[in-house]
XYZ file of C-alpha atoms in Angstrom:
244
model
C 25.886 -18.347 52.079
C 23.615 -18.266 49.017
C 24.408 -20.747 46.287
C 24.132 -19.711 42.643
C 21.298 -21.365 40.841
C 20.539 -21.561 37.174
C 17.786 -18.958 37.588
C 19.851 -16.282 39.312
C 22.747 -16.874 36.954
C 20.523 -16.085 33.987
C 18.983 -12.630 34.175
C 16.803 -13.465 31.191
C 15.175 -16.479 32.813
C 11.396 -16.127 33.271
C 10.234 -15.282 36.778
C 6.926 -15.946 38.470
C 6.039 -12.253 38.484
C 6.431 -12.199 34.677
C 3.465 -14.502 34.222
C 0.577 -12.699 32.576
C 2.620 -9.618 31.639
C 2.016 -8.759 27.960
C 5.020 -9.320 25.734
C 4.846 -5.729 24.510
C 5.218 -4.495 28.097
C 8.294 -6.673 28.691
C 9.976 -5.441 25.515
C 9.064 -1.821 26.201
C 10.494 -2.038 29.716
C 13.798 -3.366 28.368
C 14.017 -0.512 25.865
C 13.219 2.068 28.525
C 15.701 0.527 30.974
C 18.398 0.978 28.311
C 17.199 4.561 27.783
C 16.720 3.965 24.082
C 14.054 5.322 21.739
C 11.294 3.179 20.323
C 9.807 5.499 17.722
C 8.015 3.988 14.753
C 11.160 4.055 12.582
C 13.536 2.726 15.261
C 14.897 -0.814 15.274
C 14.306 -2.615 18.599
C 15.671 -6.053 17.697
C 18.282 -5.897 20.485
C 15.465 -6.049 23.040
C 13.580 -9.024 21.589
C 14.674 -12.494 22.651
C 14.312 -15.660 20.535
C 10.680 -16.746 20.241
C 9.269 -13.501 21.590
C 8.313 -12.059 18.210
C 5.797 -14.883 17.784
C 4.351 -14.123 21.219
C 4.156 -10.444 20.310
C 2.356 -11.407 17.104
C -0.288 -13.266 19.088
C -0.777 -10.229 21.328
C -1.159 -7.897 18.348
C -3.632 -10.317 16.752
C -5.856 -10.172 19.857
C -5.804 -6.377 19.855
C -6.421 -6.248 16.109
C -9.474 -8.432 16.667
C -10.664 -5.770 19.091
C -10.272 -3.161 16.345
C -12.380 -5.240 13.956
C -15.017 -5.727 16.655
C -15.122 -1.974 17.266
C -15.593 -1.445 13.519
C -18.713 -3.651 13.796
C -17.401 -6.402 11.522
C -18.917 -9.809 12.187
C -15.721 -11.844 11.930
C -17.424 -14.926 13.405
C -19.850 -15.274 10.512
C -18.056 -13.388 7.738
C -15.977 -15.952 5.870
C -13.749 -13.189 4.431
C -12.574 -11.767 7.781
C -12.481 -14.843 9.994
C -8.685 -14.821 10.347
C -8.037 -11.227 9.299
C -6.800 -10.079 12.715
C -3.953 -12.588 12.746
C -3.135 -11.996 9.080
C -2.828 -8.254 9.703
C -0.686 -8.823 12.812
C 1.620 -11.130 10.853
C 1.796 -8.660 7.957
C 2.839 -5.801 10.224
C 5.367 -7.626 12.406
C 6.931 -10.055 9.946
C 6.540 -8.331 6.594
C 5.930 -4.610 6.079
C 7.368 -3.453 9.451
C 9.889 -6.262 9.849
C 12.727 -3.729 9.803
C 11.760 -2.730 13.355
C 11.967 -6.204 14.862
C 14.921 -7.993 13.257
C 18.618 -7.230 13.096
C 20.072 -5.823 9.905
C 21.276 -8.101 7.125
C 24.768 -9.540 7.306
C 26.989 -7.519 5.012
C 30.343 -8.864 3.870
C 32.793 -6.025 3.305
C 35.902 -6.258 1.136
C 38.881 -3.904 0.985
C 39.189 -1.642 -2.052
C 42.187 -3.607 -3.345
C 42.219 -1.905 -6.760
C 41.896 1.587 -5.233
C 38.738 2.309 -7.227
C 37.894 6.006 -7.191
C 35.282 6.445 -9.915
C 31.603 7.230 -9.487
C 29.398 4.178 -8.977
C 25.586 4.288 -9.102
C 23.237 1.541 -7.899
C 19.576 1.652 -8.836
C 16.772 1.932 -9.274
C 16.106 -0.144 -6.159
C 12.390 -0.680 -5.592
C 11.463 0.016 -1.979
C 8.262 -0.405 0.001
C 7.434 1.333 3.235
C 4.466 2.935 4.997
C 3.849 6.423 6.293
C 3.779 6.697 10.068
C 0.792 9.067 9.923
C -1.783 6.726 8.376
C 0.092 3.414 7.855
C -0.613 3.790 4.132
C 1.873 2.311 1.644
C 4.835 4.269 0.309
C 6.155 2.679 -2.896
C 9.144 4.042 -4.736
C 12.643 3.750 -6.112
C 16.059 4.692 -4.785
C 19.307 5.509 -6.549
C 22.572 5.392 -4.608
C 25.780 7.080 -5.739
C 29.129 6.133 -4.202
C 32.454 7.887 -4.670
C 34.948 5.425 -3.154
C 38.493 5.979 -1.972
C 41.328 3.558 -1.276
C 40.011 2.966 2.247
C 36.392 2.418 1.231
C 34.835 -0.936 2.040
C 33.374 -2.615 -1.047
C 30.051 -4.435 -0.643
C 28.040 -6.460 -3.151
C 25.463 -4.647 -5.267
C 22.595 -6.715 -3.865
C 23.571 -5.648 -0.352
C 22.525 -2.068 -1.074
C 19.047 -3.385 -1.829
C 19.010 -5.428 1.384
C 20.060 -2.442 3.478
C 17.398 -0.296 1.821
C 14.726 -2.932 2.422
C 15.678 -3.171 6.119
C 15.528 0.590 6.650
C 12.326 1.039 4.658
C 10.565 -1.819 6.465
C 9.293 0.539 9.188
C 6.517 3.125 9.445
C 8.142 6.498 8.811
C 8.336 9.596 6.651
C 10.383 9.617 3.471
C 12.665 12.479 4.526
C 13.879 10.600 7.623
C 14.100 7.231 5.860
C 16.596 8.513 3.296
C 18.764 10.040 6.027
C 18.720 6.754 7.988
C 19.765 4.834 4.868
C 22.540 7.330 4.138
C 23.872 7.042 7.699
C 23.917 3.242 7.436
C 25.674 3.098 4.054
C 28.144 5.756 5.194
C 28.983 3.638 8.236
C 29.360 0.435 6.205
C 31.442 1.775 3.301
C 33.195 4.990 4.451
C 33.267 6.582 0.979
C 34.535 10.036 -0.007
C 31.026 10.855 -1.125
C 27.522 9.445 -0.900
C 24.397 10.512 -2.773
C 20.894 9.082 -2.465
C 17.779 10.071 -4.398
C 14.363 8.623 -3.597
C 11.182 9.023 -5.632
C 7.997 7.547 -4.185
C 4.218 7.496 -4.400
C 2.438 8.038 -1.097
C -0.899 6.319 -0.760
C -1.901 8.666 2.059
C -2.391 11.069 -0.872
C -3.489 8.592 -3.530
C -5.827 6.394 -1.484
C -7.290 9.012 0.867
C -7.269 12.772 1.335
C -6.895 14.546 -2.012
C -6.796 11.158 -3.817
C -4.176 12.326 -6.284
C -2.777 9.239 -8.014
C -0.015 11.039 -9.938
C 1.835 13.014 -7.262
C 5.243 11.773 -6.179
C 7.770 12.954 -3.640
C 11.444 13.229 -4.569
C 14.158 13.968 -2.050
C 17.899 13.535 -1.822
C 20.808 13.332 0.577
C 24.283 14.448 -0.474
C 27.364 13.732 1.624
C 31.068 14.462 1.262
C 32.306 15.338 -2.220
C 28.774 15.232 -3.658
C 27.940 18.137 -1.383
C 31.130 20.079 -2.135
C 31.594 19.388 -5.862
C 28.768 20.767 -8.003
C 30.108 19.079 -11.149
C 30.094 15.654 -9.510
C 26.611 16.258 -8.189
C 25.407 17.211 -11.693
C 27.094 14.109 -13.162
C 25.304 11.858 -10.675
C 21.908 13.458 -11.285
C 22.384 13.446 -15.074
C 23.013 9.673 -15.060
C 19.708 8.880 -13.352
C 17.135 7.519 -15.828
C 14.747 10.193 -17.044
C 11.057 9.564 -17.488
C 9.572 9.629 -20.977
């Protein structure tokens, strides 16, 4: 009869055949075993164990060094790029794309005790993301309109900004990002209506390509009564700050 040991009781315990396997491969295999997506704008935090993000960072830093070498940059003698590979790896994993690798912010929800049912608008919330085509910055603002009902969960105003930051902290396209944010807020608050407008500058146009510094993209998502009631939709849009 086999006795249970600490190793076979813990499926997550390291095994000898794991030695030398890149951290990215281990994480990818977990995602694939669960039959989940790992697109650029997906969150994969459920498949990363404590301490593994730092190991992944080290792996990315090594590969980023290879990119710099292939670009014929003398990082050994250039005092400006000596630690650039690790800085870039840290920036991607723990800053600009952090929304892929960490769980969402804790959101405290309160019942709508006063049965509030008037239009509420939060914004402008400054958001920062990056396009998944060129990894160029996307910088913009978001306005969120909520039409609550007596069953709606009430969350703090700052929590809308935290949810937006988490969703936007991934490489993606603006059209999908706004839909992801709408789905998340809808799930958290269950309002009668939800409206989101995003206006952003895309540096894949400003920094490269046509190099147009003034172009912006504006898109919106309307749910529930905002979609059905044209007057409410006009009221929401009319209350957004206009540019001079």
